[in-house]
XYZ file of C-alpha atoms in Angstrom:
386
model
C -9.150 8.360 28.806
C -10.233 5.157 27.036
C -12.433 4.824 23.975
C -15.503 4.165 26.140
C -15.726 7.926 26.651
C -15.678 8.611 22.904
C -18.928 9.445 21.132
C -18.391 9.500 17.377
C -20.940 10.587 14.786
C -19.658 9.523 11.358
C -21.376 11.524 8.607
C -21.265 10.712 4.917
C -23.420 11.636 1.950
C -22.539 8.231 0.471
C -25.464 5.974 -0.355
C -25.009 2.878 1.786
C -24.782 0.059 1.217
C -22.901 0.436 -2.056
C -20.685 -1.712 -4.251
C -18.007 0.997 -4.212
C -14.953 0.699 -1.984
C -15.603 3.859 0.038
C -18.673 2.205 1.542
C -16.652 -0.715 2.856
C -13.987 1.645 4.235
C -16.650 3.656 6.056
C -18.379 0.760 7.785
C -15.145 -1.065 8.618
C -13.820 2.032 10.385
C -17.105 2.435 12.274
C -16.933 -1.218 13.283
C -13.329 -0.796 14.473
C -14.093 2.353 16.492
C -16.987 0.545 18.136
C -14.986 -2.620 18.826
C -12.519 -0.452 20.743
C -15.299 0.872 22.964
C -16.477 4.069 21.284
C -20.169 4.781 20.818
C -20.649 5.228 17.084
C -23.549 6.541 15.028
C -23.288 6.438 11.240
C -25.472 9.001 9.447
C -25.701 8.323 5.722
C -27.873 8.489 2.626
C -29.905 5.508 1.455
C -28.205 3.029 -0.868
C -29.101 -0.299 -2.474
C -32.743 -1.015 -1.743
C -33.771 -3.954 0.434
C -30.164 -4.432 1.595
C -29.167 -4.478 5.245
C -25.889 -2.611 5.770
C -24.463 -5.058 8.305
C -25.392 -8.144 6.294
C -24.249 -6.629 2.988
C -20.757 -5.934 4.341
C -20.670 -8.956 6.672
C -19.731 -6.805 9.678
C -20.655 -6.812 13.359
C -23.865 -5.029 14.262
C -22.007 -3.088 16.953
C -22.771 0.517 15.989
C -25.896 2.452 15.178
C -26.854 3.813 11.781
C -29.488 6.219 10.583
C -30.501 6.973 7.010
C -31.208 10.636 6.325
C -33.106 11.909 3.271
C -31.802 14.037 0.422
C -32.956 15.126 -3.015
C -31.333 12.349 -5.007
C -32.074 12.281 -8.734
C -28.770 10.822 -9.915
C -30.536 7.551 -10.759
C -32.249 9.326 -13.688
C -28.970 9.109 -15.594
C -29.030 12.717 -16.836
C -27.349 15.841 -15.478
C -25.364 13.541 -13.200
C -22.939 16.172 -11.916
C -25.701 18.677 -11.188
C -27.919 16.107 -9.487
C -24.981 14.824 -7.452
C -24.279 18.350 -6.172
C -27.955 18.733 -5.264
C -27.821 15.419 -3.395
C -24.687 16.453 -1.490
C -26.068 19.894 -0.604
C -29.451 18.641 0.593
C -27.939 15.782 2.588
C -25.487 18.202 4.216
C -28.311 20.552 5.212
C -30.551 17.743 6.478
C -27.756 16.131 8.516
C -26.823 19.475 10.097
C -30.466 20.162 10.979
C -30.835 16.677 12.446
C -27.851 17.264 14.713
C -28.955 20.778 15.705
C -32.481 19.596 16.561
C -30.916 16.845 18.695
C -28.257 19.107 20.196
C -28.549 17.812 23.758
C -27.993 14.268 22.569
C -24.953 15.013 20.418
C -23.368 18.118 21.976
C -20.441 16.107 23.378
C -19.863 14.033 20.237
C -17.032 14.245 17.733
C -18.308 14.681 14.164
C -16.138 12.669 11.809
C -16.334 12.648 8.005
C -14.371 12.184 4.801
C -16.808 14.598 3.074
C -15.940 18.222 3.845
C -19.379 19.302 2.613
C -21.256 17.530 5.418
C -19.010 19.141 8.021
C -19.358 22.636 6.557
C -22.678 23.638 8.138
C -21.638 22.225 11.513
C -18.671 24.607 11.625
C -21.064 27.534 12.180
C -21.887 26.057 15.574
C -19.771 24.814 18.460
C -19.490 21.226 17.258
C -16.168 19.388 17.223
C -15.379 18.330 13.651
C -12.684 15.962 12.409
C -11.833 15.697 8.696
C -10.661 12.348 7.281
C -9.027 13.558 4.061
C -9.421 10.969 1.292
C -8.871 13.077 -1.821
C -6.755 16.220 -1.778
C -9.153 19.172 -1.464
C -8.975 22.355 -3.512
C -8.629 25.659 -1.719
C -12.222 26.824 -1.913
C -14.089 28.689 0.774
C -16.077 25.707 2.070
C -12.977 23.513 2.358
C -10.941 26.300 3.944
C -13.621 26.856 6.573
C -13.782 23.157 7.438
C -9.984 23.068 7.658
C -9.884 26.159 9.869
C -12.605 24.914 12.216
C -11.679 21.225 12.492
C -9.543 20.163 15.433
C -7.886 17.250 13.661
C -7.259 15.445 10.391
C -6.417 11.948 9.226
C -4.827 10.987 5.910
C -4.023 7.714 4.160
C -0.735 8.658 2.452
C 2.435 10.306 3.735
C 2.403 12.711 0.790
C -0.825 14.271 2.035
C 0.676 15.105 5.436
C 3.188 17.513 3.927
C 0.822 18.732 1.218
C -1.974 19.583 3.664
C 0.431 21.321 5.995
C 1.910 23.387 3.163
C -1.312 24.245 1.325
C -3.593 24.919 4.285
C -1.114 25.779 7.011
C -2.192 22.859 9.200
C 0.284 22.030 11.981
C 1.534 18.498 11.378
C 0.763 17.513 14.975
C -2.932 17.872 14.085
C -2.612 15.318 11.264
C -2.680 11.551 11.779
C -1.220 9.399 9.003
C -2.345 5.801 8.657
C -3.253 3.952 5.451
C -6.575 2.311 4.727
C -6.821 -1.165 6.085
C -8.032 -4.706 6.006
C -9.946 -7.093 8.224
C -7.667 -10.119 8.194
C -10.473 -12.355 9.439
C -12.138 -11.915 6.042
C -9.066 -13.362 4.319
C -8.239 -16.256 6.632
C -9.932 -18.773 4.377
C -8.982 -22.438 4.308
C -9.358 -23.111 0.579
C -6.232 -23.563 -1.522
C -5.982 -22.471 -5.159
C -7.638 -25.548 -6.666
C -10.462 -25.591 -4.131
C -11.112 -21.900 -4.751
C -11.263 -22.525 -8.495
C -13.689 -25.395 -8.039
C -16.012 -23.197 -6.004
C -15.864 -20.441 -8.626
C -16.080 -22.875 -11.596
C -12.723 -21.702 -12.968
C -10.329 -23.756 -15.138
C -7.882 -25.799 -13.064
C -4.850 -25.496 -15.329
C -5.148 -21.943 -16.609
C -2.722 -19.254 -15.431
C -5.047 -16.637 -13.943
C -3.974 -13.000 -13.763
C -6.515 -11.191 -11.627
C -7.647 -7.624 -11.051
C -10.446 -6.910 -8.580
C -12.150 -3.549 -8.208
C -13.639 -0.621 -10.061
C -12.755 0.367 -13.623
C -12.292 4.112 -13.190
C -9.683 5.609 -15.530
C -7.162 6.220 -12.744
C -7.201 2.547 -11.793
C -5.107 1.865 -14.904
C -7.011 -1.227 -16.035
C -6.449 -0.157 -19.647
C -2.743 -0.950 -19.173
C -3.602 -4.506 -18.148
C -5.969 -4.905 -21.098
C -3.288 -3.743 -23.554
C -0.959 -6.361 -22.085
C -3.281 -9.295 -22.780
C -2.105 -10.142 -26.280
C 1.562 -10.621 -25.377
C 1.289 -12.593 -22.154
C 2.698 -16.109 -22.069
C 0.546 -18.826 -23.618
C -1.978 -20.381 -21.282
C -2.544 -17.148 -19.372
C -5.817 -15.269 -19.073
C -6.754 -11.992 -17.428
C -9.790 -11.914 -15.154
C -11.215 -8.490 -14.314
C -13.657 -8.780 -11.420
C -15.763 -5.690 -10.741
C -16.999 -2.599 -12.496
C -20.289 -1.998 -14.234
C -21.432 -3.117 -17.683
C -21.226 0.537 -18.705
C -17.566 0.656 -17.625
C -16.750 -2.478 -19.629
C -18.393 -1.091 -22.770
C -16.445 2.143 -22.338
C -13.153 0.264 -21.989
C -13.789 -1.833 -25.083
C -14.540 1.296 -27.101
C -11.388 2.928 -25.758
C -9.237 -0.097 -26.666
C -10.931 -1.790 -29.649
C -7.865 -3.741 -30.798
C -7.104 -5.603 -27.539
C -7.045 -9.401 -27.449
C -10.348 -9.833 -25.619
C -10.252 -13.602 -26.176
C -7.808 -13.694 -23.257
C -9.778 -11.350 -21.003
C -12.767 -12.344 -18.878
C -14.934 -9.608 -17.392
C -16.769 -10.695 -14.247
C -19.466 -8.412 -12.860
C -19.501 -7.124 -9.293
C -18.980 -9.840 -6.684
C -20.011 -9.679 -3.007
C -17.067 -8.719 -0.829
C -17.166 -12.049 1.013
C -16.265 -13.781 -2.285
C -13.255 -11.574 -3.052
C -10.853 -13.617 -0.862
C -11.882 -16.717 -2.821
C -11.246 -15.003 -6.164
C -7.841 -13.809 -5.053
C -6.924 -17.224 -3.679
C -7.821 -18.719 -7.079
C -5.356 -16.467 -8.915
C -1.725 -17.002 -9.873
C -0.860 -13.294 -9.987
C -2.704 -10.215 -8.703
C -2.318 -6.920 -10.548
C -2.555 -3.330 -9.305
C -1.960 -1.217 -12.449
C -2.723 2.307 -11.157
C -1.936 5.089 -13.606
C 0.660 7.816 -13.083
C -1.404 10.229 -15.180
C -3.848 11.313 -12.452
C -3.002 12.758 -9.043
C -5.686 10.730 -7.272
C -3.771 7.601 -8.277
C -0.268 9.035 -7.999
C -0.542 10.637 -4.563
C -3.959 10.426 -2.880
C -5.171 6.840 -2.953
C -4.585 4.114 -0.395
C -6.150 1.176 -2.247
C -7.927 -1.359 -0.079
C -7.297 -3.957 -2.761
C -3.566 -3.488 -2.136
C -3.967 -4.799 1.419
C -6.396 -7.487 0.273
C -3.833 -8.615 -2.294
C -1.128 -8.726 0.384
C -3.341 -10.893 2.593
C -4.127 -13.359 -0.195
C -0.753 -15.077 -0.296
C -0.444 -14.481 -4.035
C 2.330 -12.511 -5.807
C 1.485 -8.904 -6.672
C 2.489 -6.908 -9.742
C 1.889 -3.205 -9.096
C 2.672 0.222 -10.510
C 5.800 1.893 -9.203
C 4.163 5.158 -8.083
C 4.393 7.066 -4.755
C 0.991 6.056 -3.373
C 1.804 2.379 -3.923
C 5.483 2.345 -2.940
C 4.631 3.717 0.502
C 3.530 0.126 1.153
C 5.022 -2.095 -1.556
C 8.679 -2.553 -2.480
C 10.934 -5.071 -4.203
C 10.765 -7.469 -1.237
C 6.968 -7.864 -1.126
C 5.876 -7.266 -4.743
C 6.967 -6.941 -8.347
C 6.935 -3.272 -9.360
C 6.282 -2.272 -12.971
C 6.426 1.051 -14.772
C 2.991 2.668 -14.605
C 1.046 2.921 -17.887
C 3.559 0.644 -19.617
C 1.964 -2.638 -20.793
C 5.347 -4.120 -21.744
C 6.694 -3.557 -18.244
C 3.643 -5.264 -16.742
C 3.947 -8.185 -19.169
C 7.592 -8.638 -18.176
C 6.801 -8.677 -14.453
C 3.706 -10.878 -14.792
C 5.512 -13.450 -16.936
C 8.438 -13.460 -14.500
C 6.076 -14.044 -11.570
C 4.410 -16.949 -13.378
C 7.685 -18.610 -14.375
C 9.575 -18.108 -11.109
C 7.225 -19.649 -8.589
C 9.799 -19.979 -5.803
C 10.566 -16.260 -5.906
C 6.866 -15.426 -6.214
C 6.040 -17.546 -3.172
C 8.796 -15.794 -1.226
C 7.578 -12.243 -1.893
C 3.953 -13.279 -1.346
C 4.862 -14.587 2.115
C 6.615 -11.314 2.966
C 3.532 -9.358 1.894
C 1.278 -11.654 3.945
C 3.405 -11.068 7.028
C 3.651 -7.298 6.586
C -0.064 -6.712 5.984
C -0.729 -7.506 9.639
C 0.113 -3.924 10.585
C -2.493 -2.438 8.217
C -5.750 -3.401 9.903
C -8.847 -1.271 10.433
C -8.304 -1.692 14.169
C -4.833 -0.133 13.880
C -6.186 2.777 11.837
C -9.029 3.360 14.294
C -6.602 3.225 17.221
C -4.297 5.815 15.635
C -7.165 8.191 14.864
C -8.741 7.704 18.291
C -5.604 9.084 19.902
C -6.346 12.462 18.321
C -10.118 12.222 18.749
C -9.707 11.849 22.510
C -8.089 15.277 22.711
C -11.417 16.871 21.779
C -13.518 14.749 24.133
């Protein structure tokens, strides 16, 4: 059975398009499923206004999408947790009703989601559900029901395979492991470092240490900020991403950092990220070891983007990262230890021959971590329900 016989309905309460990484992961996987011949419908909540999903993410318009309504008051900025729960609940109900009212159209589809809540109501009917486990779920009744009723699961880290099997009693043959991925076409840019800097109006002779992504606490950006004051002369840290609110919060958290050597750059379109990374001398992935989401659950897309950039990587030595990175393709530092990161960053800057060598290894190895490979692995299990 080939993928042409697969009908996949991907459900998510995420507001798309969004600047957050989960949005990119969602649409890239839909694109990959569709490229391989599956018929894909993405059901999601509304996101950034006046933005076309396919243009925003620069992806092929090869699958269908439909925006479903919900009661979404999170934008008010108050009672955020309560309003988020209301949004999730109402979207889950609306999406289930939409599918039930269109039962004839979707009765043979596989319902795929990384949100257990949107699968929950479907489990009371005869629909085939598949749970893509991003975080590690708590044992609560809604999660347990989705786990019991779903025919298959996919995870992004090896740790979650054993943990899911142990905690929920899931047979390991029902779990597919494959990390998040990358579209290498996005990173096959022709510009060298100087050309990238010219396009971004960056200094030509500065040593640029770059972090791209969100500024959530578990990302460990505070460790990089604390390292700024003791980096070698002529080096600056560029932090690309995060909201103004996140930056203010970080500066309050670390008031004594040397911010003269740190440049905060607001959110950049994803099609500019390869240029930013090409402009850097060193790329940093400073995930904390203090939170389980960082330690065990995450499969950072920026990790694969960094590998594709051809620049040396300095990353935290934690289980979620060392499933992919090792001493041959990156410099590994002690998580939450600014001194350890300073040592590795300075070494990478001073030892360019060694840095070029490990960057080339990373660039070669990242070829196995594409969205197409992830979609192909998952499709093998999806076909069993078709």
